[in-house]
N, C-alpha and C. Protein backbone atom coordinates (compact mmCIF):
# COMPACT_ATOMS: atom_id res chain seq x y z
N MET A 1 0.58 13.02 -18.15
CA MET A 1 1.03 13.35 -16.73
C MET A 1 0.01 14.10 -15.91
N THR A 2 -0.35 13.90 -14.74
CA THR A 2 -1.36 14.84 -14.16
C THR A 2 -0.50 15.86 -13.30
N ARG A 3 -1.46 16.83 -13.11
CA ARG A 3 -0.76 17.97 -12.16
C ARG A 3 -0.34 17.49 -10.71
N SER A 4 0.65 18.24 -10.44
CA SER A 4 0.80 17.99 -9.20
C SER A 4 0.14 18.84 -7.84
N LEU A 5 0.10 18.22 -6.90
CA LEU A 5 -0.55 18.50 -5.61
C LEU A 5 0.04 19.83 -4.84
N GLN A 6 -0.54 20.70 -4.34
CA GLN A 6 0.04 21.85 -3.72
C GLN A 6 -0.27 21.78 -2.24
N PRO A 7 0.46 22.31 -1.35
CA PRO A 7 0.29 22.38 -0.09
C PRO A 7 -0.98 23.20 0.11
N GLY A 8 -2.04 22.79 1.20
CA GLY A 8 -3.05 23.42 1.21
C GLY A 8 -4.33 23.03 0.60
N GLU A 9 -3.96 21.81 -0.51
CA GLU A 9 -5.33 21.43 -1.45
C GLU A 9 -5.82 20.29 -0.72
N LYS A 10 -7.06 20.31 -0.82
CA LYS A 10 -7.91 19.02 -0.29
C LYS A 10 -7.97 17.69 -1.46
N LEU A 11 -7.66 16.67 -0.82
CA LEU A 11 -7.47 15.07 -1.53
C LEU A 11 -8.54 14.35 -0.80
N VAL A 12 -9.47 13.68 -1.77
CA VAL A 12 -10.47 12.59 -1.01
C VAL A 12 -9.65 11.44 -1.33
N VAL A 13 -9.38 10.70 -0.29
CA VAL A 13 -8.75 9.33 -0.34
C VAL A 13 -10.11 8.29 -0.46
N ALA A 14 -9.97 7.61 -1.67
CA ALA A 14 -11.19 6.53 -1.80
C ALA A 14 -10.98 5.56 -0.94
N THR A 15 -11.41 5.36 0.13
CA THR A 15 -11.49 4.45 0.95
C THR A 15 -12.78 4.49 2.15
N HIS A 16 -13.44 3.30 2.46
CA HIS A 16 -14.15 3.57 3.78
C HIS A 16 -13.27 2.65 4.87
N ASN A 17 -12.36 2.53 4.77
CA ASN A 17 -11.39 1.65 5.47
C ASN A 17 -10.63 2.72 6.59
N ALA A 18 -11.18 2.73 7.91
CA ALA A 18 -10.60 3.62 8.63
C ALA A 18 -8.91 3.36 8.69
N GLY A 19 -8.80 2.28 8.88
CA GLY A 19 -7.01 1.87 9.02
C GLY A 19 -6.41 2.53 7.77
N LYS A 20 -7.01 2.18 6.53
CA LYS A 20 -6.08 2.94 5.59
C LYS A 20 -6.16 4.35 5.50
N ALA A 21 -7.20 5.12 6.03
CA ALA A 21 -7.60 6.54 5.99
C ALA A 21 -6.34 7.05 7.21
N ARG A 22 -6.15 6.37 8.11
CA ARG A 22 -5.34 6.87 9.00
C ARG A 22 -4.10 6.82 8.44
N GLU A 23 -3.43 5.70 7.82
CA GLU A 23 -2.24 5.55 6.99
C GLU A 23 -1.98 6.55 6.00
N PHE A 24 -2.74 7.24 5.31
CA PHE A 24 -2.66 8.07 4.43
C PHE A 24 -2.50 9.40 5.06
N ALA A 25 -3.42 9.62 5.93
CA ALA A 25 -3.11 10.85 6.80
C ALA A 25 -1.58 11.32 7.46
N ALA A 26 -1.22 10.17 7.47
CA ALA A 26 -0.06 10.09 8.15
C ALA A 26 1.06 10.50 6.93
N LEU A 27 0.92 9.71 6.08
CA LEU A 27 1.69 9.83 5.26
C LEU A 27 1.75 11.36 4.28
N PHE A 28 0.63 11.75 4.14
CA PHE A 28 0.26 13.28 3.46
C PHE A 28 0.75 14.25 4.62
N ALA A 29 0.90 13.94 5.83
CA ALA A 29 1.24 15.07 6.71
C ALA A 29 2.19 16.01 6.56
N PRO A 30 3.44 15.74 5.88
CA PRO A 30 4.59 16.49 5.84
C PRO A 30 4.39 17.36 4.46
N TYR A 31 3.33 17.04 3.88
CA TYR A 31 3.15 17.77 2.43
C TYR A 31 2.20 19.02 2.64
N GLY A 32 1.21 19.07 3.84
CA GLY A 32 0.18 20.08 4.01
C GLY A 32 -1.10 19.79 2.72
N ILE A 33 -1.16 18.52 2.92
CA ILE A 33 -2.44 18.33 2.08
C ILE A 33 -3.54 17.78 3.00
N GLU A 34 -4.69 18.64 2.83
CA GLU A 34 -5.92 18.11 3.69
C GLU A 34 -6.41 16.87 3.02
N ILE A 35 -6.63 15.90 4.20
CA ILE A 35 -7.12 14.55 3.50
C ILE A 35 -8.68 14.26 4.11
N VAL A 36 -9.37 13.83 3.46
CA VAL A 36 -10.79 13.48 3.72
C VAL A 36 -11.01 11.98 3.13
N SER A 37 -11.62 11.21 3.84
CA SER A 37 -12.07 9.95 3.13
C SER A 37 -13.41 9.81 2.16
N ALA A 38 -13.50 9.16 1.50
CA ALA A 38 -14.75 8.72 0.62
C ALA A 38 -15.91 8.61 1.85
N GLY A 39 -15.50 7.80 2.58
CA GLY A 39 -16.33 7.42 3.69
C GLY A 39 -17.08 8.62 4.52
N SER A 40 -16.16 9.34 4.76
CA SER A 40 -16.41 10.47 5.80
C SER A 40 -17.31 11.32 4.88
N LEU A 41 -17.08 11.62 3.57
CA LEU A 41 -18.17 12.37 2.54
C LEU A 41 -19.53 11.43 2.36
N GLY A 42 -19.78 10.66 2.57
CA GLY A 42 -20.95 9.80 2.23
C GLY A 42 -20.84 9.09 0.97
N LEU A 43 -19.74 8.93 0.36
CA LEU A 43 -19.87 8.60 -1.01
C LEU A 43 -20.11 6.79 -0.99
N THR A 44 -20.87 6.52 -1.92
CA THR A 44 -20.97 4.92 -2.07
C THR A 44 -19.55 4.59 -2.82
N ALA A 45 -19.04 3.44 -2.17
CA ALA A 45 -18.13 2.69 -2.72
C ALA A 45 -18.52 2.12 -4.17
N PRO A 46 -17.62 2.04 -5.14
CA PRO A 46 -18.14 1.70 -6.47
C PRO A 46 -17.99 -0.19 -6.31
N ALA A 47 -18.49 -0.71 -7.40
CA ALA A 47 -18.16 -2.19 -7.53
C ALA A 47 -16.72 -2.24 -8.32
N GLU A 48 -15.95 -3.15 -7.59
CA GLU A 48 -14.71 -3.42 -8.01
C GLU A 48 -14.54 -4.48 -9.06
N THR A 49 -14.85 -4.14 -10.35
CA THR A 49 -15.01 -4.98 -11.24
C THR A 49 -13.82 -5.52 -12.00
N GLY A 50 -12.80 -4.57 -11.79
CA GLY A 50 -11.42 -5.23 -12.61
C GLY A 50 -10.78 -6.55 -12.13
N THR A 51 -9.90 -6.76 -12.82
CA THR A 51 -9.03 -8.29 -12.77
C THR A 51 -7.62 -8.15 -12.40
N THR A 52 -7.33 -6.96 -12.28
CA THR A 52 -6.02 -6.15 -11.86
C THR A 52 -6.09 -5.36 -10.63
N PHE A 53 -4.93 -5.03 -10.06
CA PHE A 53 -5.08 -4.22 -9.01
C PHE A 53 -5.04 -2.50 -9.96
N GLU A 54 -4.51 -2.49 -10.74
CA GLU A 54 -4.54 -1.17 -11.67
C GLU A 54 -6.10 -0.67 -12.10
N GLU A 55 -6.68 -1.64 -12.64
CA GLU A 55 -8.04 -1.60 -12.99
C GLU A 55 -9.15 -1.15 -11.84
N ASN A 56 -8.72 -1.57 -10.72
CA ASN A 56 -9.81 -1.34 -9.47
C ASN A 56 -9.27 -0.10 -8.85
N ALA A 57 -7.86 0.24 -8.81
CA ALA A 57 -7.54 1.37 -8.34
C ALA A 57 -8.17 2.61 -9.26
N LEU A 58 -8.35 2.22 -10.49
CA LEU A 58 -8.61 3.20 -11.54
C LEU A 58 -10.09 3.67 -11.07
N ILE A 59 -11.09 2.47 -11.20
CA ILE A 59 -12.41 2.67 -11.00
C ILE A 59 -12.64 3.49 -9.78
N LYS A 60 -11.99 3.20 -8.45
CA LYS A 60 -12.17 4.07 -7.39
C LYS A 60 -11.91 5.20 -7.55
N ALA A 61 -11.03 5.73 -7.79
CA ALA A 61 -10.44 7.06 -7.76
C ALA A 61 -11.27 7.87 -8.81
N ARG A 62 -11.46 7.28 -10.23
CA ARG A 62 -12.61 8.21 -11.14
C ARG A 62 -13.91 8.40 -10.55
N THR A 63 -14.47 7.40 -9.98
CA THR A 63 -15.66 7.56 -9.25
C THR A 63 -15.92 8.53 -8.13
N VAL A 64 -14.83 8.64 -7.57
CA VAL A 64 -14.45 9.59 -6.05
C VAL A 64 -14.15 11.01 -6.82
N ALA A 65 -13.62 11.18 -7.68
CA ALA A 65 -13.31 12.37 -8.30
C ALA A 65 -14.39 13.10 -8.85
N GLU A 66 -14.91 12.26 -9.59
CA GLU A 66 -16.12 12.71 -10.15
C GLU A 66 -17.59 13.12 -9.14
N ALA A 67 -17.38 12.19 -8.15
CA ALA A 67 -18.56 12.36 -7.26
C ALA A 67 -18.27 13.65 -6.27
N SER A 68 -17.01 13.90 -6.01
CA SER A 68 -16.87 14.77 -5.07
C SER A 68 -16.25 16.12 -5.64
N GLY A 69 -15.76 16.19 -7.09
CA GLY A 69 -15.57 17.19 -7.47
C GLY A 69 -14.20 17.82 -7.29
N LEU A 70 -13.29 16.86 -6.53
CA LEU A 70 -12.00 17.02 -5.96
C LEU A 70 -11.05 15.98 -6.30
N PRO A 71 -9.60 16.67 -6.45
CA PRO A 71 -8.71 15.40 -6.64
C PRO A 71 -9.00 14.12 -5.80
N ALA A 72 -8.79 12.95 -6.34
CA ALA A 72 -8.72 11.79 -5.47
C ALA A 72 -7.84 10.74 -5.67
N LEU A 73 -7.48 10.01 -4.56
CA LEU A 73 -6.43 9.06 -4.31
C LEU A 73 -6.82 7.91 -4.17
N SER A 74 -7.08 6.80 -4.84
CA SER A 74 -7.29 5.60 -4.41
C SER A 74 -6.01 4.34 -4.23
N ASP A 75 -6.34 3.55 -3.24
CA ASP A 75 -5.47 2.43 -3.41
C ASP A 75 -6.13 1.12 -3.44
N ASP A 76 -5.67 0.22 -4.47
CA ASP A 76 -6.11 -0.98 -4.43
C ASP A 76 -4.92 -1.93 -4.03
N SER A 77 -5.02 -2.54 -3.03
CA SER A 77 -3.92 -3.42 -2.73
C SER A 77 -4.74 -5.04 -2.19
N GLY A 78 -3.39 -5.77 -2.02
CA GLY A 78 -4.00 -7.17 -1.59
C GLY A 78 -2.68 -7.88 -1.51
N ILE A 79 -3.03 -9.17 -0.57
CA ILE A 79 -1.86 -10.08 -0.50
C ILE A 79 -1.81 -11.02 -1.87
N VAL A 80 -0.84 -11.59 -2.48
CA VAL A 80 -0.57 -12.28 -3.41
C VAL A 80 0.47 -13.69 -2.69
N VAL A 81 -0.27 -14.82 -2.65
CA VAL A 81 0.55 -15.87 -2.13
C VAL A 81 0.78 -16.83 -3.45
N ASP A 82 2.13 -17.13 -3.36
CA ASP A 82 2.38 -17.96 -4.60
C ASP A 82 1.87 -19.17 -4.63
N ALA A 83 2.07 -20.03 -3.14
CA ALA A 83 1.47 -21.22 -3.63
C ALA A 83 0.07 -21.47 -3.69
N LEU A 84 -0.81 -20.35 -3.58
CA LEU A 84 -2.50 -20.44 -4.09
C LEU A 84 -2.21 -19.57 -5.47
N GLY A 85 -1.52 -19.65 -6.28
CA GLY A 85 -1.50 -19.15 -7.84
C GLY A 85 -1.73 -17.76 -7.70
N GLY A 86 -1.19 -16.98 -6.90
CA GLY A 86 -1.42 -15.59 -6.80
C GLY A 86 -2.62 -15.21 -6.14
N ALA A 87 -3.54 -16.15 -5.42
CA ALA A 87 -4.86 -15.74 -4.57
C ALA A 87 -4.23 -15.13 -3.21
N PRO A 88 -4.99 -14.55 -2.33
CA PRO A 88 -6.32 -13.86 -3.01
C PRO A 88 -6.07 -12.80 -3.82
N GLY A 89 -5.03 -11.95 -3.91
CA GLY A 89 -4.84 -11.12 -4.98
C GLY A 89 -5.70 -9.69 -4.94
N VAL A 90 -6.23 -9.47 -6.11
CA VAL A 90 -7.31 -8.56 -6.39
C VAL A 90 -8.59 -8.91 -5.35
N TYR A 91 -8.64 -9.92 -4.84
CA TYR A 91 -10.12 -10.56 -4.24
C TYR A 91 -9.69 -10.32 -2.84
N SER A 92 -8.51 -9.82 -2.31
CA SER A 92 -8.07 -10.09 -0.75
C SER A 92 -9.34 -9.55 0.27
N ALA A 93 -9.97 -8.45 -0.21
CA ALA A 93 -10.99 -7.92 0.80
C ALA A 93 -12.09 -8.82 0.45
N ASP A 94 -12.50 -9.37 -0.45
CA ASP A 94 -13.97 -10.27 -0.76
C ASP A 94 -13.75 -11.46 0.05
N TRP A 95 -12.41 -12.10 0.34
CA TRP A 95 -12.06 -13.07 1.27
C TRP A 95 -12.74 -13.06 2.71
N ALA A 96 -12.39 -11.56 3.00
CA ALA A 96 -13.12 -11.39 4.43
C ALA A 96 -14.65 -11.34 4.56
N GLY A 97 -15.40 -11.34 3.51
CA GLY A 97 -16.72 -11.44 3.40
C GLY A 97 -17.38 -9.93 3.68
N PRO A 98 -18.54 -9.88 3.62
CA PRO A 98 -19.22 -8.50 3.50
C PRO A 98 -19.15 -7.91 4.94
N GLY A 99 -18.73 -8.74 6.04
CA GLY A 99 -18.42 -7.93 7.20
C GLY A 99 -16.96 -7.59 7.51
N GLY A 100 -16.25 -7.72 6.44
CA GLY A 100 -14.82 -7.32 6.81
C GLY A 100 -14.25 -7.99 7.99
N ASP A 101 -14.18 -9.47 7.65
CA ASP A 101 -13.70 -10.35 8.96
C ASP A 101 -12.42 -10.90 8.28
N PHE A 102 -11.26 -10.35 8.39
CA PHE A 102 -9.98 -10.79 7.98
C PHE A 102 -9.40 -11.91 8.89
N GLY A 103 -10.17 -12.35 10.16
CA GLY A 103 -9.90 -13.34 10.77
C GLY A 103 -10.26 -14.69 9.88
N VAL A 104 -11.34 -14.81 9.42
CA VAL A 104 -11.82 -15.61 8.55
C VAL A 104 -10.86 -15.52 7.01
N ALA A 105 -10.54 -14.52 6.58
CA ALA A 105 -10.04 -14.61 5.40
C ALA A 105 -8.45 -15.21 5.60
N MET A 106 -7.94 -14.89 6.67
CA MET A 106 -6.53 -15.57 7.03
C MET A 106 -6.65 -17.14 7.30
N GLN A 107 -7.59 -17.51 7.95
CA GLN A 107 -7.89 -18.70 8.10
C GLN A 107 -8.31 -19.55 7.07
N ARG A 108 -8.71 -18.87 5.82
CA ARG A 108 -8.72 -19.41 4.60
C ARG A 108 -7.85 -19.73 4.03
N ILE A 109 -6.59 -18.75 3.96
CA ILE A 109 -5.37 -18.67 3.41
C ILE A 109 -4.75 -20.11 3.89
N GLU A 110 -4.82 -20.00 5.20
CA GLU A 110 -3.84 -21.37 6.01
C GLU A 110 -4.56 -22.23 5.51
N ASP A 111 -6.05 -22.54 5.40
CA ASP A 111 -6.37 -24.03 5.26
C ASP A 111 -6.08 -24.48 3.73
N GLU A 112 -6.15 -23.54 2.82
CA GLU A 112 -5.88 -23.76 1.30
C GLU A 112 -4.35 -23.97 1.33
N LEU A 113 -3.40 -23.20 2.29
CA LEU A 113 -2.12 -23.85 1.75
C LEU A 113 -1.84 -25.08 2.54
N ARG A 114 -2.78 -25.39 3.60
CA ARG A 114 -2.38 -26.82 4.16
C ARG A 114 -3.01 -27.92 3.37
N ALA A 115 -4.07 -27.72 2.48
CA ALA A 115 -4.53 -28.38 1.48
C ALA A 115 -3.56 -28.43 0.36
N LYS A 116 -2.98 -27.65 0.00
CA LYS A 116 -1.57 -27.88 -1.02
C LYS A 116 -0.31 -28.34 -0.47
N GLY A 117 -0.21 -28.67 0.73
CA GLY A 117 0.96 -29.23 1.62
C GLY A 117 2.08 -28.40 1.66
N ALA A 118 1.65 -26.80 1.71
CA ALA A 118 2.51 -25.80 1.91
C ALA A 118 2.82 -25.50 3.10
N THR A 119 3.29 -26.49 4.12
CA THR A 119 3.28 -26.20 5.64
C THR A 119 4.60 -25.63 5.91
N THR A 120 5.55 -25.53 5.01
CA THR A 120 6.95 -24.85 5.54
C THR A 120 7.13 -23.69 5.10
N PHE A 121 8.01 -22.99 5.74
CA PHE A 121 8.20 -21.46 5.60
C PHE A 121 8.61 -21.49 4.02
N ASP A 122 9.60 -22.02 3.57
CA ASP A 122 9.93 -21.97 2.22
C ASP A 122 8.77 -21.98 0.98
N LYS A 123 7.69 -22.67 1.45
CA LYS A 123 6.78 -22.83 0.48
C LYS A 123 5.63 -21.87 0.61
N ARG A 124 6.05 -20.99 1.55
CA ARG A 124 4.67 -19.74 1.87
C ARG A 124 5.39 -18.46 1.80
N THR A 125 5.83 -18.25 0.46
CA THR A 125 6.26 -16.89 -0.17
C THR A 125 5.25 -16.10 -0.56
N ALA A 126 5.16 -14.99 -0.43
CA ALA A 126 3.86 -13.94 -0.41
C ALA A 126 4.39 -12.61 -0.53
N ARG A 127 3.74 -11.83 -1.49
CA ARG A 127 3.84 -10.30 -1.32
C ARG A 127 2.54 -9.44 -1.12
N PHE A 128 2.73 -8.42 -0.62
CA PHE A 128 1.75 -7.40 -0.65
C PHE A 128 2.02 -6.65 -1.78
N VAL A 129 1.16 -6.01 -2.35
CA VAL A 129 1.13 -5.21 -3.44
C VAL A 129 0.06 -4.08 -3.31
N ALA A 130 0.54 -2.81 -3.63
CA ALA A 130 -0.39 -1.58 -3.75
C ALA A 130 -0.27 -0.91 -5.02
N VAL A 131 -1.51 -0.47 -5.45
CA VAL A 131 -1.39 0.20 -6.61
C VAL A 131 -2.01 1.82 -6.13
N LEU A 132 -1.44 2.53 -6.60
CA LEU A 132 -2.15 4.15 -6.02
C LEU A 132 -2.48 4.74 -7.56
N CYS A 133 -3.88 5.11 -7.31
CA CYS A 133 -4.18 6.07 -8.69
C CYS A 133 -4.70 7.52 -8.34
N GLN A 134 -3.94 8.33 -8.86
CA GLN A 134 -4.67 9.85 -8.73
C GLN A 134 -5.28 10.08 -9.91
N ALA A 135 -6.48 10.69 -9.36
CA ALA A 135 -7.41 10.83 -10.68
C ALA A 135 -7.94 12.50 -10.10
N PHE A 136 -8.35 13.38 -11.34
CA PHE A 136 -8.80 14.40 -11.10
C PHE A 136 -10.32 14.47 -11.88
N PRO A 137 -11.42 15.32 -11.42
CA PRO A 137 -12.37 15.17 -12.14
C PRO A 137 -12.13 15.63 -13.69
N GLY A 138 -12.93 15.00 -14.58
CA GLY A 138 -12.50 15.08 -15.90
C GLY A 138 -11.84 13.73 -16.55
N GLY A 139 -11.19 13.13 -15.84
CA GLY A 139 -10.63 11.90 -16.14
C GLY A 139 -8.98 11.72 -16.30
N GLU A 140 -8.39 12.68 -16.07
CA GLU A 140 -7.10 12.68 -15.90
C GLU A 140 -6.47 11.81 -14.80
N HIS A 141 -5.87 10.97 -14.85
CA HIS A 141 -5.17 10.06 -13.84
C HIS A 141 -3.79 9.60 -14.26
N GLU A 142 -3.23 8.96 -12.87
CA GLU A 142 -1.81 8.35 -13.03
C GLU A 142 -1.75 7.58 -12.05
N MET A 143 -0.82 6.43 -12.11
CA MET A 143 -0.65 5.16 -11.51
C MET A 143 0.62 5.10 -10.68
N PHE A 144 0.73 4.65 -9.45
CA PHE A 144 1.86 4.07 -8.92
C PHE A 144 1.85 2.86 -8.12
N ARG A 145 3.12 2.25 -8.32
CA ARG A 145 2.98 0.69 -7.64
C ARG A 145 3.87 0.49 -6.65
N GLY A 146 3.66 -0.13 -5.67
CA GLY A 146 4.57 -0.79 -4.55
C GLY A 146 4.32 -2.10 -4.28
N GLU A 147 5.69 -2.87 -4.08
CA GLU A 147 5.48 -4.28 -3.45
C GLU A 147 6.66 -4.65 -2.49
N ILE A 148 6.21 -5.62 -1.49
CA ILE A 148 7.16 -5.88 -0.54
C ILE A 148 6.94 -7.51 -0.44
N GLU A 149 8.11 -7.81 -0.51
CA GLU A 149 7.86 -9.53 -0.50
C GLU A 149 8.51 -10.05 0.77
N GLY A 150 7.64 -11.31 1.05
CA GLY A 150 8.10 -11.94 2.60
C GLY A 150 7.14 -13.46 2.46
N HIS A 151 6.70 -13.65 3.57
CA HIS A 151 6.12 -14.88 4.01
C HIS A 151 4.78 -14.94 4.71
N VAL A 152 4.29 -15.80 4.50
CA VAL A 152 2.72 -15.88 5.36
C VAL A 152 3.06 -16.82 6.42
N VAL A 153 2.48 -16.59 7.83
CA VAL A 153 3.27 -17.46 8.73
C VAL A 153 1.67 -17.66 9.44
N TRP A 154 1.59 -18.74 10.43
CA TRP A 154 0.66 -19.11 11.29
C TRP A 154 1.09 -19.66 12.62
N PRO A 155 0.44 -19.17 13.48
CA PRO A 155 -0.82 -18.31 13.60
C PRO A 155 -0.59 -16.72 13.46
N PRO A 156 -1.50 -15.87 13.18
CA PRO A 156 -1.46 -14.59 12.90
C PRO A 156 -0.87 -14.08 14.26
N ARG A 157 -0.01 -12.85 14.28
CA ARG A 157 0.79 -12.50 15.25
C ARG A 157 0.43 -10.91 15.57
N GLY A 158 -0.05 -10.30 16.37
CA GLY A 158 0.00 -8.76 16.49
C GLY A 158 -1.12 -8.29 16.56
N THR A 159 -1.56 -7.05 16.91
CA THR A 159 -3.06 -6.44 16.86
C THR A 159 -2.74 -5.20 16.23
N ASN A 160 -1.57 -4.76 15.62
CA ASN A 160 -1.42 -3.63 14.90
C ASN A 160 -1.76 -3.72 13.35
N GLY A 161 -1.72 -2.65 12.73
CA GLY A 161 -2.24 -2.64 11.25
C GLY A 161 -3.54 -3.04 11.29
N PHE A 162 -3.79 -3.72 9.91
CA PHE A 162 -5.00 -4.26 9.57
C PHE A 162 -5.20 -5.32 8.11
N GLY A 163 -6.17 -6.07 8.08
CA GLY A 163 -6.23 -6.67 7.14
C GLY A 163 -5.31 -8.13 7.33
N TYR A 164 -4.55 -8.39 6.37
CA TYR A 164 -3.54 -9.51 6.52
C TYR A 164 -2.41 -9.65 7.07
N ASP A 165 -2.17 -8.16 7.75
CA ASP A 165 -1.00 -7.73 8.40
C ASP A 165 -0.14 -8.80 9.60
N PRO A 166 -1.40 -9.10 10.40
CA PRO A 166 -0.93 -10.07 11.28
C PRO A 166 -0.28 -11.61 11.00
N MET A 167 -0.17 -11.99 9.44
CA MET A 167 0.29 -13.28 9.16
C MET A 167 1.15 -13.06 8.36
N PHE A 168 1.89 -11.76 7.79
CA PHE A 168 2.54 -11.57 6.80
C PHE A 168 3.96 -11.09 7.43
N VAL A 169 5.23 -11.81 7.28
CA VAL A 169 6.73 -11.35 7.60
C VAL A 169 7.24 -10.75 6.52
N PRO A 170 7.56 -9.53 6.44
CA PRO A 170 8.39 -8.98 5.28
C PRO A 170 9.82 -9.71 5.30
N GLU A 171 10.38 -9.61 4.10
CA GLU A 171 11.67 -10.45 4.10
C GLU A 171 12.63 -9.53 4.82
N GLY A 172 13.58 -10.71 5.25
CA GLY A 172 14.76 -9.98 6.38
C GLY A 172 14.24 -9.55 7.84
N TYR A 173 12.90 -9.89 7.93
CA TYR A 173 12.38 -9.50 9.20
C TYR A 173 11.69 -10.88 10.14
N GLU A 174 11.72 -10.65 11.18
CA GLU A 174 11.02 -11.67 12.21
C GLU A 174 9.72 -11.86 12.54
N THR A 175 9.65 -10.41 12.83
CA THR A 175 7.98 -9.77 12.97
C THR A 175 7.04 -9.65 12.16
N THR A 176 5.80 -9.72 12.36
CA THR A 176 4.88 -9.61 11.28
C THR A 176 4.45 -7.98 11.39
N PHE A 177 3.49 -7.41 10.09
CA PHE A 177 3.43 -6.29 10.24
C PHE A 177 2.46 -6.05 11.32
N GLY A 178 1.64 -6.97 11.85
CA GLY A 178 0.80 -6.75 13.15
C GLY A 178 1.33 -6.62 14.10
N GLU A 179 2.78 -7.31 14.20
CA GLU A 179 3.29 -6.97 15.69
C GLU A 179 4.07 -5.48 15.37
N MET A 180 4.25 -4.84 14.15
CA MET A 180 5.22 -3.65 14.08
C MET A 180 4.25 -2.38 14.47
N ALA A 181 5.02 -1.52 15.14
CA ALA A 181 4.24 0.04 15.55
C ALA A 181 4.11 0.54 13.93
N SER A 182 3.26 1.25 13.77
CA SER A 182 2.80 2.05 12.73
C SER A 182 3.86 2.61 12.08
N GLY A 183 4.80 3.30 13.01
CA GLY A 183 5.90 4.21 12.53
C GLY A 183 6.98 3.16 12.00
N ALA A 184 7.33 1.84 12.69
CA ALA A 184 8.38 0.94 11.86
C ALA A 184 7.64 0.53 10.35
N LYS A 185 6.44 0.16 10.52
CA LYS A 185 5.75 -0.19 9.14
C LYS A 185 6.03 0.66 8.13
N GLN A 186 6.09 2.01 8.38
CA GLN A 186 5.86 3.07 7.36
C GLN A 186 7.63 3.49 7.23
N GLY A 187 8.46 2.91 7.88
CA GLY A 187 9.84 3.19 8.06
C GLY A 187 10.45 2.61 6.79
N THR A 188 12.10 2.75 7.01
CA THR A 188 12.48 2.04 5.79
C THR A 188 13.21 0.96 6.11
N SER A 189 13.19 -0.05 5.22
CA SER A 189 13.52 -1.34 5.35
C SER A 189 15.11 -1.68 5.20
N ALA A 190 15.44 -2.51 6.30
CA ALA A 190 16.87 -2.47 6.24
C ALA A 190 17.30 -3.20 5.11
N GLY A 191 16.52 -3.92 4.52
CA GLY A 191 16.99 -4.87 3.56
C GLY A 191 17.59 -3.79 2.08
N ASP A 192 16.70 -3.07 1.55
CA ASP A 192 17.00 -2.36 0.33
C ASP A 192 16.80 -0.59 0.45
N GLY A 193 16.76 -0.34 1.95
CA GLY A 193 16.54 1.16 1.93
C GLY A 193 15.38 1.75 1.44
N LYS A 194 14.39 1.05 0.90
CA LYS A 194 13.23 1.63 0.56
C LYS A 194 12.26 1.48 1.75
N PRO A 195 10.97 2.17 1.30
CA PRO A 195 10.09 2.25 2.62
C PRO A 195 9.50 0.82 2.89
N LEU A 196 9.12 0.18 3.83
CA LEU A 196 8.95 -0.94 4.20
C LEU A 196 7.74 -1.55 3.78
N SER A 197 6.60 -1.01 3.98
CA SER A 197 5.30 -1.20 3.48
C SER A 197 5.09 -1.22 2.01
N HIS A 198 4.26 -2.00 1.55
CA HIS A 198 3.80 -1.79 0.01
C HIS A 198 3.38 -0.58 -0.24
N ARG A 199 2.18 -0.21 0.59
CA ARG A 199 1.46 1.38 0.52
C ARG A 199 2.57 2.38 0.57
N ALA A 200 3.67 2.38 1.54
CA ALA A 200 4.60 3.36 1.65
C ALA A 200 5.70 3.48 0.44
N ARG A 201 5.74 2.35 -0.25
CA ARG A 201 6.73 2.24 -1.29
C ARG A 201 5.98 2.61 -2.71
N ALA A 202 4.67 2.45 -2.58
CA ALA A 202 3.88 3.26 -4.00
C ALA A 202 3.82 4.55 -3.50
N PHE A 203 3.45 5.03 -2.33
CA PHE A 203 3.28 6.29 -1.90
C PHE A 203 4.53 7.28 -2.23
N ALA A 204 5.67 6.56 -2.00
CA ALA A 204 7.25 7.03 -2.13
C ALA A 204 7.00 7.55 -3.56
N ALA A 205 6.67 6.77 -4.58
CA ALA A 205 6.92 6.79 -6.01
C ALA A 205 5.90 7.96 -6.22
N PHE A 206 4.84 7.96 -5.52
CA PHE A 206 3.93 9.16 -6.04
C PHE A 206 4.29 10.49 -5.57
N ALA A 207 4.79 10.68 -4.46
CA ALA A 207 5.39 11.65 -3.60
C ALA A 207 6.43 12.23 -4.23
N ALA A 208 7.32 11.47 -4.69
CA ALA A 208 8.48 12.15 -5.52
C ALA A 208 8.16 12.59 -6.83
N ALA A 209 7.12 12.25 -7.45
CA ALA A 209 6.72 12.84 -8.77
C ALA A 209 5.61 13.94 -8.77
N LYS A 210 4.83 13.81 -7.20
CA LYS A 210 3.59 14.76 -7.45
C LYS A 210 3.53 15.63 -6.31
N LEU A 211 4.41 15.80 -5.46
CA LEU A 211 4.28 16.32 -3.84
C LEU A 211 5.42 17.23 -3.64
N THR A 212 5.27 18.34 -3.03
CA THR A 212 6.39 19.27 -2.55
C THR A 212 6.14 19.37 -0.98
N ALA A 213 7.31 18.95 -0.32
CA ALA A 213 7.37 18.90 0.97
C ALA A 213 7.13 20.48 1.42
N ARG A 214 5.91 20.75 2.42
CA ARG A 214 6.00 22.11 2.97
C ARG A 214 7.19 22.32 3.59
N ALA A 215 7.14 23.77 3.63
CA ALA A 215 8.35 24.42 4.22
C ALA A 215 7.96 24.30 5.79
N ALA A 216 9.25 24.15 6.35
CA ALA A 216 9.45 24.03 7.86
C ALA A 216 8.82 25.32 8.68
């Protein structure tokens, strides 16, 4: 078990994605943890050579912790589409290409679903997965996983969020993550009472184990 973080500590989030950095800053706000991103520190992103979300999360967190000398938190996440055999999965970012064009990535999902005849709602089941890894300089680390079930839709809807959000409808909802306000996405699911987004679910597990709310 890794040690817990205390209010006032600085934590480096292992991302160069501004959208992810903003989500984490909002999630950590009640705990008094100062968040900086690996991108803002000029740290180079490591090659994500793992074949699972857990392996890639560990690579990123360990690299950033050692490079910065500070506690680090990484997130490896992606969309898993059942009709595509789980793709793009850990390669979700790769499908967006070197320019990070998720419009291209979403079109690829749609094209491959159509090629497989998966054109109806019931054949488009999918889930978002997020794995958080907390690491400290020296190698100490711990992981937390969150998932949210749903379906992919076409065409994409909404301009909020990032990545594949505009084509993912969580189970029990009619709106995509891209149509939801940030507060709604990070809020509580009407279906099971858990946080709605996969990242928020992983964070809830992490916070319960490792964080203490800042005194009001």
